[in-house]
Amino acid sequence: MTQLAPTDRAIIAALRGDSRMSITQLAQTVGISRTTARARLEALVAEGRIRRFTIETDQDVEGEVRAITMVELQGRLSRNVIRTLTRIPEVATIHATNGAWDLVVEIRTDSLVNFDRVLREIREVPGVLNSESCLLLAHVAG
């Protein structure tokens, strides 16, 4: 993918602050016309730069199971693994990293049973060699 234009970076930054803002609010925040804001937003979605609009909840939601899963990949299949993981609804974020693990995946589910199902699904993806998960307990800072 190509480098983002300054306007596109500003749009993404504004939406990170409030993904529900209207096109009019977005245009005012970024300092562009409403027509340009709509066109750039549609292009960012079409290009896959913006994949979803979501909400952020309290850090400790009653009943929510959150985990960080480190994943080791078979090198030549890494793009396919990442593409497959992005299709799992419970996968909140995916980060490439260095060191012993290739990816860090944040998983959010509503139960341990569903967490177990998602973890199994991740481990069965062709190209996933190994994984290790840590359940996130109480939020303590930040």
mmCIF file of C-alpha atoms in Angstrom:
data_model
loop_
_atom_site.group_PDB
_atom_site.id
_atom_site.type_symbol
_atom_site.label_atom_id
_atom_site.label_comp_id
_atom_site.label_asym_id
_atom_site.label_seq_id
_atom_site.Cartn_x
_atom_site.Cartn_y
_atom_site.Cartn_z
ATOM 1 C CA MET A 1 0.000 0.000 0.000
ATOM 2 C CA THR A 2 1.062 3.532 -0.658
ATOM 3 C CA GLN A 3 1.749 6.178 1.961
ATOM 4 C CA LEU A 4 -1.338 7.988 3.265
ATOM 5 C CA ALA A 5 -1.875 11.591 2.232
ATOM 6 C CA PRO A 6 -1.988 14.149 5.080
ATOM 7 C CA THR A 7 -5.752 14.631 4.599
ATOM 8 C CA ASP A 8 -6.344 10.874 4.865
ATOM 9 C CA ARG A 9 -4.214 10.688 8.022
ATOM 10 C CA ALA A 10 -6.255 13.557 9.495
ATOM 11 C CA ILE A 11 -9.523 11.775 8.634
ATOM 12 C CA ILE A 12 -8.359 8.562 10.304
ATOM 13 C CA ALA A 13 -7.152 10.457 13.379
ATOM 14 C CA ALA A 14 -10.491 12.257 13.683
ATOM 15 C CA LEU A 15 -12.434 8.997 13.358
ATOM 16 C CA ARG A 16 -10.255 7.336 15.990
ATOM 17 C CA GLY A 17 -11.492 10.006 18.367
ATOM 18 C CA ASP A 18 -15.143 9.589 17.351
ATOM 19 C CA SER A 19 -16.016 6.982 14.743
ATOM 20 C CA ARG A 20 -19.670 8.064 14.835
ATOM 21 C CA MET A 21 -19.116 11.661 13.752
ATOM 22 C CA SER A 22 -21.138 12.808 10.760
ATOM 23 C CA ILE A 23 -19.566 13.665 7.415
ATOM 24 C CA THR A 24 -20.268 17.336 8.195
ATOM 25 C CA GLN A 25 -18.445 17.089 11.545
ATOM 26 C CA LEU A 26 -15.588 15.177 9.914
ATOM 27 C CA ALA A 27 -15.204 17.819 7.209
ATOM 28 C CA GLN A 28 -15.171 20.621 9.806
ATOM 29 C CA THR A 29 -12.668 18.767 12.019
ATOM 30 C CA VAL A 30 -10.264 18.086 9.143
ATOM 31 C CA GLY A 31 -10.827 21.452 7.428
ATOM 32 C CA ILE A 32 -12.090 20.148 4.077
ATOM 33 C CA SER A 33 -15.377 20.303 2.187
ATOM 34 C CA ARG A 34 -18.163 17.870 2.950
ATOM 35 C CA THR A 35 -17.913 16.435 -0.594
ATOM 36 C CA THR A 36 -14.166 15.862 -0.219
ATOM 37 C CA ALA A 37 -14.639 14.272 3.208
ATOM 38 C CA ARG A 38 -17.226 11.836 1.858
ATOM 39 C CA ALA A 39 -15.109 10.973 -1.201
ATOM 40 C CA ARG A 40 -11.926 10.444 0.842
ATOM 41 C CA LEU A 41 -13.775 8.366 3.469
ATOM 42 C CA GLU A 42 -15.338 6.160 0.781
ATOM 43 C CA ALA A 43 -11.917 5.729 -0.863
ATOM 44 C CA LEU A 44 -10.275 4.794 2.462
ATOM 45 C CA VAL A 45 -12.942 2.134 3.010
ATOM 46 C CA ALA A 46 -12.713 0.845 -0.583
ATOM 47 C CA GLU A 47 -8.902 0.614 -0.329
ATOM 48 C CA GLY A 48 -9.145 -1.320 2.935
ATOM 49 C CA ARG A 49 -7.423 1.440 4.918
ATOM 50 C CA ILE A 50 -10.524 1.639 7.117
ATOM 51 C CA ARG A 51 -11.906 -1.846 7.675
ATOM 52 C CA ARG A 52 -14.595 -1.190 10.260
ATOM 53 C CA PHE A 53 -16.197 1.419 12.460
ATOM 54 C CA THR A 54 -16.441 0.298 16.060
ATOM 55 C CA ILE A 55 -17.008 1.404 19.608
ATOM 56 C CA GLU A 56 -14.791 1.391 22.638
ATOM 57 C CA THR A 57 -16.234 0.279 25.935
ATOM 58 C CA ASP A 58 -15.093 0.392 29.538
ATOM 59 C CA GLN A 59 -11.832 -1.488 29.995
ATOM 60 C CA ASP A 60 -13.429 -4.058 32.274
ATOM 61 C CA VAL A 61 -16.721 -5.128 30.730
ATOM 62 C CA GLU A 62 -18.564 -7.651 32.874
ATOM 63 C CA GLY A 63 -18.464 -11.060 31.234
ATOM 64 C CA GLU A 64 -16.058 -10.113 28.444
ATOM 65 C CA VAL A 65 -13.059 -12.376 27.953
ATOM 66 C CA ARG A 66 -10.009 -10.621 26.541
ATOM 67 C CA ALA A 67 -6.723 -12.249 25.673
ATOM 68 C CA ILE A 68 -3.474 -11.594 23.909
ATOM 69 C CA THR A 69 -2.314 -14.463 21.721
ATOM 70 C CA MET A 70 1.209 -14.576 20.355
ATOM 71 C CA VAL A 71 1.447 -16.462 17.061
ATOM 72 C CA GLU A 72 4.413 -18.037 15.288
ATOM 73 C CA LEU A 73 4.001 -18.235 11.507
ATOM 74 C CA GLN A 74 5.358 -20.283 8.690
ATOM 75 C CA GLY A 75 7.039 -17.463 6.743
ATOM 76 C CA ARG A 76 5.705 -17.957 3.243
ATOM 77 C CA LEU A 77 2.098 -18.192 4.438
ATOM 78 C CA SER A 78 2.081 -15.082 6.638
ATOM 79 C CA ARG A 79 -0.120 -12.946 4.353
ATOM 80 C CA ASN A 80 -2.702 -15.720 4.084
ATOM 81 C CA VAL A 81 -2.708 -16.191 7.863
ATOM 82 C CA ILE A 82 -3.210 -12.473 8.485
ATOM 83 C CA ARG A 83 -5.992 -12.329 5.880
ATOM 84 C CA THR A 84 -7.726 -15.314 7.541
ATOM 85 C CA LEU A 85 -7.360 -13.885 11.055
ATOM 86 C CA THR A 86 -8.933 -10.567 10.028
ATOM 87 C CA ARG A 87 -12.085 -12.502 9.057
ATOM 88 C CA ILE A 88 -12.570 -13.852 12.594
ATOM 89 C CA PRO A 89 -15.013 -11.425 14.255
ATOM 90 C CA GLU A 90 -13.567 -11.933 17.747
ATOM 91 C CA VAL A 91 -10.085 -10.857 16.591
ATOM 92 C CA ALA A 92 -9.925 -7.218 17.714
ATOM 93 C CA THR A 93 -6.402 -6.305 16.587
ATOM 94 C CA ILE A 94 -3.388 -7.902 14.935
ATOM 95 C CA HIS A 95 0.143 -6.548 15.268
ATOM 96 C CA ALA A 96 3.311 -7.737 13.553
ATOM 97 C CA THR A 97 6.208 -7.941 15.948
ATOM 98 C CA ASN A 98 9.815 -9.047 16.218
ATOM 99 C CA GLY A 99 11.327 -11.706 18.431
ATOM 100 C CA ALA A 100 10.112 -15.251 19.029
ATOM 101 C CA TRP A 101 6.533 -14.483 17.957
ATOM 102 C CA ASP A 102 5.489 -13.066 14.576
ATOM 103 C CA LEU A 103 2.056 -11.708 15.488
ATOM 104 C CA VAL A 104 0.302 -10.443 18.585
ATOM 105 C CA VAL A 105 -3.465 -10.944 18.311
ATOM 106 C CA GLU A 106 -6.025 -9.440 20.683
ATOM 107 C CA ILE A 107 -9.110 -11.619 21.089
ATOM 108 C CA ARG A 108 -12.410 -10.448 22.634
ATOM 109 C CA THR A 109 -15.225 -12.889 23.339
ATOM 110 C CA ASP A 110 -18.231 -13.109 25.612
ATOM 111 C CA SER A 111 -17.246 -16.391 27.297
ATOM 112 C CA LEU A 112 -14.391 -18.812 27.900
ATOM 113 C CA VAL A 113 -16.186 -21.351 25.718
ATOM 114 C CA ASN A 114 -16.120 -18.909 22.802
ATOM 115 C CA PHE A 115 -12.526 -17.951 23.564
ATOM 116 C CA ASP A 116 -11.587 -21.641 23.354
ATOM 117 C CA ARG A 117 -13.405 -21.914 20.001
ATOM 118 C CA VAL A 118 -11.600 -18.852 18.593
ATOM 119 C CA LEU A 119 -8.237 -20.082 19.840
ATOM 120 C CA ARG A 120 -8.837 -23.448 18.177
ATOM 121 C CA GLU A 121 -9.839 -21.650 14.980
ATOM 122 C CA ILE A 122 -6.603 -19.633 15.028
ATOM 123 C CA ARG A 123 -4.463 -22.709 15.670
ATOM 124 C CA GLU A 124 -6.077 -24.519 12.721
ATOM 125 C CA VAL A 125 -5.198 -21.790 10.206
ATOM 126 C CA PRO A 126 -2.669 -23.170 7.706
ATOM 127 C CA GLY A 127 0.640 -21.413 8.373
ATOM 128 C CA VAL A 128 0.171 -21.044 12.144
ATOM 129 C CA LEU A 129 3.008 -23.052 13.710
ATOM 130 C CA ASN A 130 2.589 -22.229 17.381
ATOM 131 C CA SER A 131 0.699 -19.920 19.716
ATOM 132 C CA GLU A 132 0.627 -18.840 23.340
ATOM 133 C CA SER A 133 -2.220 -16.970 24.998
ATOM 134 C CA CYS A 134 -2.548 -14.812 28.092
ATOM 135 C CA LEU A 135 -5.969 -13.897 29.442
ATOM 136 C CA LEU A 136 -6.239 -10.236 30.342
ATOM 137 C CA LEU A 137 -7.620 -9.785 33.834
ATOM 138 C CA ALA A 138 -8.365 -6.449 35.526
ATOM 139 C CA HIS A 139 -7.244 -3.223 33.878
ATOM 140 C CA VAL A 140 -4.768 -1.646 36.311
ATOM 141 C CA ALA A 141 -3.326 1.446 34.570
ATOM 142 C CA GLY A 142 -3.540 3.685 31.525
#
